[in-house]
PDB file of C-alpha atoms in Angstrom:
ATOM      1  CA  UNK G   1      97.773 137.344  47.212  1.00 65.00           C
ATOM      2  CA  UNK G   2      99.950 134.280  47.101  1.00 77.00           C
ATOM      3  CA  UNK G   3      97.298 131.642  47.126  1.00 93.00           C
ATOM      4  CA  UNK G   4      98.966 128.054  47.147  1.00 96.00           C
ATOM      5  CA  UNK G   5     102.685 127.856  47.139  1.00 96.00           C
ATOM      6  CA  UNK G   6     104.445 124.684  46.387  1.00 97.00           C
ATOM      7  CA  UNK G   7     108.377 124.118  46.788  1.00 96.00           C
ATOM      8  CA  UNK G   8     110.454 123.015  45.097  1.00 97.00           C
ATOM      9  CA  UNK G   9     109.291 123.268  41.436  1.00 95.00           C
ATOM     10  CA  UNK G  10     111.675 120.605  40.237  1.00 96.00           C
ATOM     11  CA  UNK G  11     113.417 117.785  41.978  1.00 97.00           C
ATOM     12  CA  UNK G  12     115.636 114.959  41.033  1.00 97.00           C
ATOM     13  CA  UNK G  13     115.905 111.971  43.695  1.00 97.00           C
ATOM     14  CA  UNK G  14     117.881 108.736  43.673  1.00 97.00           C
ATOM     15  CA  UNK G  15     115.920 105.657  44.408  1.00 98.00           C
ATOM     16  CA  UNK G  16     115.742 105.072  48.098  1.00 97.00           C
ATOM     17  CA  UNK G  17     116.111 108.891  49.052  1.00 97.00           C
ATOM     18  CA  UNK G  18     113.603 110.860  51.016  1.00 96.00           C
ATOM     19  CA  UNK G  19     112.232 114.283  50.782  1.00 96.00           C
ATOM     20  CA  UNK G  20     109.513 116.510  51.741  1.00 98.00           C
ATOM     21  CA  UNK G  21     107.240 118.494  49.293  1.00 98.00           C
ATOM     22  CA  UNK G  22     106.080 121.871  50.772  1.00 98.00           C
ATOM     23  CA  UNK G  23     102.688 123.330  50.453  1.00 98.00           C
ATOM     24  CA  UNK G  24     101.445 126.488  51.987  1.00 97.00           C
ATOM     25  CA  UNK G  25      98.183 128.362  51.557  1.00 97.00           C
ATOM     26  CA  UNK G  26      97.234 131.810  52.812  1.00 96.00           C
ATOM     27  CA  UNK G  27      93.563 131.701  52.144  1.00 95.00           C
ATOM     28  CA  UNK G  28      92.523 130.134  55.511  1.00 94.00           C
ATOM     29  CA  UNK G  29      91.231 127.184  53.770  1.00 94.00           C
ATOM     30  CA  UNK G  30      90.187 124.162  55.840  1.00 93.00           C
ATOM     31  CA  UNK G  31      90.576 121.439  53.053  1.00 94.00           C
ATOM     32  CA  UNK G  32      93.890 120.653  51.301  1.00 95.00           C
ATOM     33  CA  UNK G  33      94.890 117.929  49.236  1.00 96.00           C
ATOM     34  CA  UNK G  34      97.792 116.181  47.316  1.00 97.00           C
ATOM     35  CA  UNK G  35      97.473 114.958  43.778  1.00 96.00           C
ATOM     36  CA  UNK G  36      99.781 113.318  41.480  1.00 96.00           C
ATOM     37  CA  UNK G  37      99.407 113.952  37.655  1.00 93.00           C
ATOM     38  CA  UNK G  38     100.595 111.203  35.159  1.00 91.00           C
ATOM     39  CA  UNK G  39     100.054 111.195  31.518  1.00 84.00           C
ATOM     40  CA  UNK G  40      96.695 109.915  30.471  1.00 81.00           C
ATOM     41  CA  UNK G  41      95.585 109.505  33.895  1.00 83.00           C
ATOM     42  CA  UNK G  42      94.347 112.830  35.116  1.00 84.00           C
ATOM     43  CA  UNK G  43      94.828 113.639  38.784  1.00 92.00           C
ATOM     44  CA  UNK G  44      94.861 111.005  41.478  1.00 94.00           C
ATOM     45  CA  UNK G  45      94.251 111.808  45.045  1.00 94.00           C
ATOM     46  CA  UNK G  46      97.131 110.806  47.382  1.00 97.00           C
ATOM     47  CA  UNK G  47      96.157 112.152  50.895  1.00 97.00           C
ATOM     48  CA  UNK G  48      93.941 115.140  52.099  1.00 95.00           C
ATOM     49  CA  UNK G  49      93.150 116.897  55.232  1.00 95.00           C
ATOM     50  CA  UNK G  50      89.924 118.622  56.415  1.00 93.00           C
ATOM     51  CA  UNK G  51      91.645 120.696  59.028  1.00 93.00           C
ATOM     52  CA  UNK G  52      94.608 121.079  61.246  1.00 95.00           C
ATOM     53  CA  UNK G  53      95.347 117.597  62.950  1.00 95.00           C
ATOM     54  CA  UNK G  54      93.203 115.619  60.640  1.00 95.00           C
ATOM     55  CA  UNK G  55      94.379 113.670  57.532  1.00 96.00           C
ATOM     56  CA  UNK G  56      93.215 110.765  55.540  1.00 95.00           C
ATOM     57  CA  UNK G  57      94.240 108.500  52.713  1.00 96.00           C
ATOM     58  CA  UNK G  58      93.149 109.059  48.998  1.00 94.00           C
ATOM     59  CA  UNK G  59      93.181 106.860  46.208  1.00 92.00           C
ATOM     60  CA  UNK G  60      96.984 106.301  45.874  1.00 96.00           C
ATOM     61  CA  UNK G  61      98.569 106.794  49.342  1.00 97.00           C
ATOM     62  CA  UNK G  62     101.199 104.048  49.526  1.00 96.00           C
ATOM     63  CA  UNK G  63     104.725 105.531  49.757  1.00 96.00           C
ATOM     64  CA  UNK G  64     103.513 108.869  50.826  1.00 98.00           C
ATOM     65  CA  UNK G  65     102.990 110.397  54.441  1.00 97.00           C
ATOM     66  CA  UNK G  66     101.379 113.663  55.242  1.00 98.00           C
ATOM     67  CA  UNK G  67     100.784 115.750  58.423  1.00 96.00           C
ATOM     68  CA  UNK G  68      98.744 119.000  59.073  1.00 97.00           C
ATOM     69  CA  UNK G  69      99.951 120.799  62.167  1.00 97.00           C
ATOM     70  CA  UNK G  70      98.781 124.164  61.129  1.00 97.00           C
ATOM     71  CA  UNK G  71      95.760 125.390  58.985  1.00 96.00           C
ATOM     72  CA  UNK G  72      98.472 126.927  56.316  1.00 97.00           C
ATOM     73  CA  UNK G  73     100.836 124.058  55.644  1.00 97.00           C
ATOM     74  CA  UNK G  74     100.294 120.540  54.405  1.00 98.00           C
ATOM     75  CA  UNK G  75     103.714 118.873  53.503  1.00 98.00           C
ATOM     76  CA  UNK G  76     104.006 115.603  51.542  1.00 98.00           C
ATOM     77  CA  UNK G  77     106.878 113.288  52.539  1.00 98.00           C
ATOM     78  CA  UNK G  78     108.275 110.568  50.466  1.00 97.00           C
ATOM     79  CA  UNK G  79     110.088 108.195  52.791  1.00 92.00           C
ATOM     80  CA  UNK G  80     111.966 105.993  50.230  1.00 96.00           C
ATOM     81  CA  UNK G  81     111.666 107.297  46.623  1.00 97.00           C
ATOM     82  CA  UNK G  82     110.916 104.795  43.865  1.00 97.00           C
ATOM     83  CA  UNK G  83     110.897 105.349  40.104  1.00 97.00           C
ATOM     84  CA  UNK G  84     107.182 104.800  40.176  1.00 96.00           C
ATOM     85  CA  UNK G  85     106.890 108.043  42.081  1.00 97.00           C
ATOM     86  CA  UNK G  86     108.202 109.988  39.105  1.00 97.00           C
ATOM     87  CA  UNK G  87     105.384 112.378  38.517  1.00 97.00           C
ATOM     88  CA  UNK G  88     104.002 115.891  38.796  1.00 95.00           C
ATOM     89  CA  UNK G  89     102.795 116.664  42.255  1.00 97.00           C
ATOM     90  CA  UNK G  90      99.997 119.243  42.896  1.00 96.00           C
ATOM     91  CA  UNK G  91      98.738 120.579  46.159  1.00 97.00           C
ATOM     92  CA  UNK G  92      95.240 122.055  46.288  1.00 96.00           C
ATOM     93  CA  UNK G  93      93.234 123.893  48.818  1.00 95.00           C
ATOM     94  CA  UNK G  94      89.557 124.902  49.127  1.00 93.00           C
ATOM     95  CA  UNK G  95      87.326 126.798  51.588  1.00 89.00           C
ATOM     96  CA  UNK G  96      85.615 123.556  52.549  1.00 81.00           C
ATOM     97  CA  UNK G  97      84.468 120.191  50.968  1.00 77.00           C
ATOM     98  CA  UNK G  98      81.134 120.578  49.349  1.00 77.00           C
ATOM     99  CA  UNK G  99      79.535 120.042  45.922  1.00 69.00           C
ATOM    100  CA  UNK G 100      80.516 123.503  44.563  1.00 75.00           C
ATOM    101  CA  UNK G 101      83.521 124.540  46.317  1.00 85.00           C
ATOM    102  CA  UNK G 102      86.431 125.736  43.874  1.00 89.00           C
ATOM    103  CA  UNK G 103      89.889 124.105  44.206  1.00 93.00           C
ATOM    104  CA  UNK G 104      92.889 126.318  44.226  1.00 94.00           C
ATOM    105  CA  UNK G 105      95.991 124.601  43.021  1.00 95.00           C
ATOM    106  CA  UNK G 106      99.828 125.332  43.423  1.00 95.00           C
ATOM    107  CA  UNK G 107     102.247 125.470  40.304  1.00 94.00           C
ATOM    108  CA  UNK G 108     103.241 121.780  40.821  1.00 95.00           C
ATOM    109  CA  UNK G 109     106.408 120.059  41.638  1.00 96.00           C
ATOM    110  CA  UNK G 110     107.997 117.945  38.780  1.00 95.00           C
ATOM    111  CA  UNK G 111     109.648 114.898  40.556  1.00 97.00           C
ATOM    112  CA  UNK G 112     111.942 112.585  38.758  1.00 97.00           C
ATOM    113  CA  UNK G 113     113.239 109.380  40.829  1.00 97.00           C
ATOM    114  CA  UNK G 114     116.202 107.823  39.034  1.00 97.00           C
TER     115      UNK G 114
ATOM    116  CA  UNK R   1      81.634 104.218  41.075  1.00 82.00           C
ATOM    117  CA  UNK R   2      81.756 107.844  39.816  1.00 88.00           C
ATOM    118  CA  UNK R   3      83.944 108.474  36.759  1.00 92.00           C
ATOM    119  CA  UNK R   4      84.764 111.123  33.979  1.00 95.00           C
ATOM    120  CA  UNK R   5      85.685 110.262  30.470  1.00 95.00           C
ATOM    121  CA  UNK R   6      87.076 112.967  28.222  1.00 94.00           C
ATOM    122  CA  UNK R   7      87.940 112.746  24.436  1.00 87.00           C
ATOM    123  CA  UNK R   8      91.599 111.922  23.879  1.00 83.00           C
ATOM    124  CA  UNK R   9      93.985 114.532  22.760  1.00 87.00           C
ATOM    125  CA  UNK R  10      95.875 116.280  21.632  1.00 95.00           C
ATOM    126  CA  UNK R  11      93.169 118.534  19.746  1.00 96.00           C
ATOM    127  CA  UNK R  12      94.954 120.800  17.166  1.00 97.00           C
ATOM    128  CA  UNK R  13      92.862 123.601  15.584  1.00 97.00           C
ATOM    129  CA  UNK R  14      93.686 126.842  13.847  1.00 97.00           C
ATOM    130  CA  UNK R  15      93.015 130.201  15.448  1.00 97.00           C
ATOM    131  CA  UNK R  16      89.399 131.365  15.150  1.00 97.00           C
ATOM    132  CA  UNK R  17      88.246 127.634  14.746  1.00 97.00           C
ATOM    133  CA  UNK R  18      85.278 126.476  16.745  1.00 98.00           C
ATOM    134  CA  UNK R  19      86.061 124.124  19.809  1.00 97.00           C
ATOM    135  CA  UNK R  20      84.341 121.189  21.274  1.00 97.00           C
ATOM    136  CA  UNK R  21      85.932 119.078  23.863  1.00 97.00           C
ATOM    137  CA  UNK R  22      83.593 116.097  24.895  1.00 97.00           C
ATOM    138  CA  UNK R  23      83.073 115.098  28.451  1.00 97.00           C
ATOM    139  CA  UNK R  24      80.739 112.499  29.832  1.00 97.00           C
ATOM    140  CA  UNK R  25      80.384 111.139  33.357  1.00 96.00           C
ATOM    141  CA  UNK R  26      79.001 108.385  35.495  1.00 95.00           C
ATOM    142  CA  UNK R  27      77.471 109.258  38.813  1.00 92.00           C
ATOM    143  CA  UNK R  28      75.212 107.689  41.354  1.00 85.00           C
ATOM    144  CA  UNK R  29      73.904 110.956  42.690  1.00 81.00           C
ATOM    145  CA  UNK R  30      73.569 114.496  41.450  1.00 87.00           C
ATOM    146  CA  UNK R  31      76.883 115.947  41.025  1.00 93.00           C
ATOM    147  CA  UNK R  32      78.419 119.167  40.223  1.00 94.00           C
ATOM    148  CA  UNK R  33      80.395 119.445  37.050  1.00 96.00           C
ATOM    149  CA  UNK R  34      83.478 121.506  36.441  1.00 96.00           C
ATOM    150  CA  UNK R  35      86.081 122.320  33.743  1.00 98.00           C
ATOM    151  CA  UNK R  36      89.597 123.132  34.870  1.00 97.00           C
ATOM    152  CA  UNK R  37      92.307 124.560  32.596  1.00 97.00           C
ATOM    153  CA  UNK R  38      96.071 124.095  32.963  1.00 94.00           C
ATOM    154  CA  UNK R  39      98.186 126.511  31.229  1.00 95.00           C
ATOM    155  CA  UNK R  40     101.824 125.433  30.449  1.00 90.00           C
ATOM    156  CA  UNK R  41     103.990 125.458  33.455  1.00 86.00           C
ATOM    157  CA  UNK R  42     101.096 126.365  35.851  1.00 88.00           C
ATOM    158  CA  UNK R  43      98.637 124.745  38.165  1.00 90.00           C
ATOM    159  CA  UNK R  44      95.041 124.049  37.381  1.00 94.00           C
ATOM    160  CA  UNK R  45      92.459 126.607  37.547  1.00 96.00           C
ATOM    161  CA  UNK R  46      88.708 126.762  37.571  1.00 96.00           C
ATOM    162  CA  UNK R  47      87.364 127.689  34.236  1.00 98.00           C
ATOM    163  CA  UNK R  48      83.668 127.090  34.707  1.00 97.00           C
ATOM    164  CA  UNK R  49      81.190 125.040  36.437  1.00 96.00           C
ATOM    165  CA  UNK R  50      77.474 124.006  36.702  1.00 96.00           C
ATOM    166  CA  UNK R  51      75.600 122.647  39.668  1.00 93.00           C
ATOM    167  CA  UNK R  52      72.297 121.154  38.324  1.00 92.00           C
ATOM    168  CA  UNK R  53      70.843 119.731  35.072  1.00 93.00           C
ATOM    169  CA  UNK R  54      70.477 122.284  32.375  1.00 95.00           C
ATOM    170  CA  UNK R  55      72.602 125.026  33.993  1.00 96.00           C
ATOM    171  CA  UNK R  56      75.187 126.420  31.718  1.00 97.00           C
ATOM    172  CA  UNK R  57      78.629 127.622  32.962  1.00 97.00           C
ATOM    173  CA  UNK R  58      80.586 130.069  31.017  1.00 97.00           C
ATOM    174  CA  UNK R  59      83.815 132.103  31.381  1.00 97.00           C
ATOM    175  CA  UNK R  60      86.471 133.608  29.073  1.00 96.00           C
ATOM    176  CA  UNK R  61      84.264 132.833  25.951  1.00 97.00           C
ATOM    177  CA  UNK R  62      84.056 129.237  27.028  1.00 98.00           C
ATOM    178  CA  UNK R  63      80.582 127.456  27.671  1.00 98.00           C
ATOM    179  CA  UNK R  64      79.416 123.977  28.866  1.00 98.00           C
ATOM    180  CA  UNK R  65      75.896 122.795  29.689  1.00 98.00           C
ATOM    181  CA  UNK R  66      75.023 120.219  32.062  1.00 97.00           C
ATOM    182  CA  UNK R  67      73.148 117.590  30.256  1.00 97.00           C
ATOM    183  CA  UNK R  68      71.554 115.014  32.717  1.00 94.00           C
ATOM    184  CA  UNK R  69      69.825 113.125  29.845  1.00 94.00           C
ATOM    185  CA  UNK R  70      73.156 112.411  28.113  1.00 96.00           C
ATOM    186  CA  UNK R  71      75.295 112.537  31.189  1.00 96.00           C
ATOM    187  CA  UNK R  72      77.579 115.043  29.379  1.00 97.00           C
ATOM    188  CA  UNK R  73      79.272 118.333  30.091  1.00 98.00           C
ATOM    189  CA  UNK R  74      81.051 119.261  26.613  1.00 98.00           C
ATOM    190  CA  UNK R  75      83.134 122.338  26.572  1.00 98.00           C
ATOM    191  CA  UNK R  76      82.756 124.780  23.524  1.00 98.00           C
ATOM    192  CA  UNK R  77      84.172 127.973  22.317  1.00 98.00           C
ATOM    193  CA  UNK R  78      83.089 129.768  19.176  1.00 96.00           C
ATOM    194  CA  UNK R  79      86.539 131.146  18.318  1.00 96.00           C
ATOM    195  CA  UNK R  80      89.694 130.037  19.765  1.00 97.00           C
ATOM    196  CA  UNK R  81      92.896 131.966  20.150  1.00 97.00           C
ATOM    197  CA  UNK R  82      96.446 130.699  20.479  1.00 97.00           C
ATOM    198  CA  UNK R  83      96.517 131.801  24.166  1.00 96.00           C
ATOM    199  CA  UNK R  84      93.760 129.042  24.632  1.00 98.00           C
ATOM    200  CA  UNK R  85      96.354 126.494  24.259  1.00 97.00           C
ATOM    201  CA  UNK R  86      96.391 124.428  27.380  1.00 97.00           C
ATOM    202  CA  UNK R  87      95.207 121.102  28.999  1.00 95.00           C
ATOM    203  CA  UNK R  88      91.568 120.875  29.863  1.00 97.00           C
ATOM    204  CA  UNK R  89      90.109 118.890  32.588  1.00 96.00           C
ATOM    205  CA  UNK R  90      86.537 117.777  33.391  1.00 97.00           C
ATOM    206  CA  UNK R  91      85.808 116.845  36.811  1.00 95.00           C
ATOM    207  CA  UNK R  92      82.627 116.170  39.001  1.00 93.00           C
ATOM    208  CA  UNK R  93      82.008 116.361  42.698  1.00 92.00           C
ATOM    209  CA  UNK R  94      79.187 114.177  44.238  1.00 88.00           C
ATOM    210  CA  UNK R  95      77.988 113.367  47.827  1.00 83.00           C
ATOM    211  CA  UNK R  96      78.336 109.628  47.131  1.00 79.00           C
ATOM    212  CA  UNK R  97      82.115 110.219  46.441  1.00 79.00           C
ATOM    213  CA  UNK R  98      82.412 112.298  49.624  1.00 79.00           C
ATOM    214  CA  UNK R  99      82.738 115.541  47.690  1.00 82.00           C
ATOM    215  CA  UNK R 100      86.188 114.473  46.447  1.00 86.00           C
ATOM    216  CA  UNK R 101      86.930 115.656  42.880  1.00 90.00           C
ATOM    217  CA  UNK R 102      86.869 112.904  40.277  1.00 91.00           C
ATOM    218  CA  UNK R 103      88.887 113.827  37.310  1.00 93.00           C
ATOM    219  CA  UNK R 104      88.993 113.004  33.616  1.00 94.00           C
ATOM    220  CA  UNK R 105      92.332 112.333  32.001  1.00 93.00           C
ATOM    221  CA  UNK R 106      92.666 115.812  30.568  1.00 94.00           C
ATOM    222  CA  UNK R 107      92.723 116.934  26.903  1.00 96.00           C
ATOM    223  CA  UNK R 108      95.560 118.893  25.508  1.00 95.00           C
ATOM    224  CA  UNK R 109      94.421 121.720  23.113  1.00 97.00           C
ATOM    225  CA  UNK R 110      96.989 123.325  20.626  1.00 97.00           C
ATOM    226  CA  UNK R 111      95.928 126.314  18.748  1.00 97.00           C
ATOM    227  CA  UNK R 112      98.033 127.181  15.614  1.00 97.00           C
ATOM    228  CA  UNK R 113      98.236 130.819  14.231  1.00 94.00           C
TER     229      UNK R 113
END
């Protein structure tokens, strides 16, 4: 069972370049989300989706776009990369969004913007 | 608003030592509490959880008790192993935060043989 798959694992971008971080899950989960992890700051929510065709902003959405055309896929787009977006990015999914639901995470994408 | 505070790391212990990682929370409602673990080079995975006051979550020798009176959810293990070296995150989910997970900053644990 693959779970949550993120690609790529590592990426270096130049300032101003664009790229898409891919995320796919095979658990038929409705809820998917993107986080960034920075030292000393825990995980911060970027965007999330409660189902195909529905997305919403999290705590730190600026500079990022998302779409959810299928239940399985939830790509994160950086339109014009900035050094402040250097971080580790995690995609997560869960069956639903309730008090007790377990979140499943991908292995992360380490992004460096130079 | 809701928040989670964890003890700063890194925490360095010798193998077979007793572990405590402190976690306190602020919440307006009645949250569920979680500990997630991130092993080197991997994503986070659920370690244990507790859904109401006085519940004890346990897994892989780790335990945490939901203490509403002290708003705490400290992680403990009686005898740590080198393989427990990881980053540990405390988190809460609350209806007042629309069920979004609210995360602590993480505590890096280093176990020396």
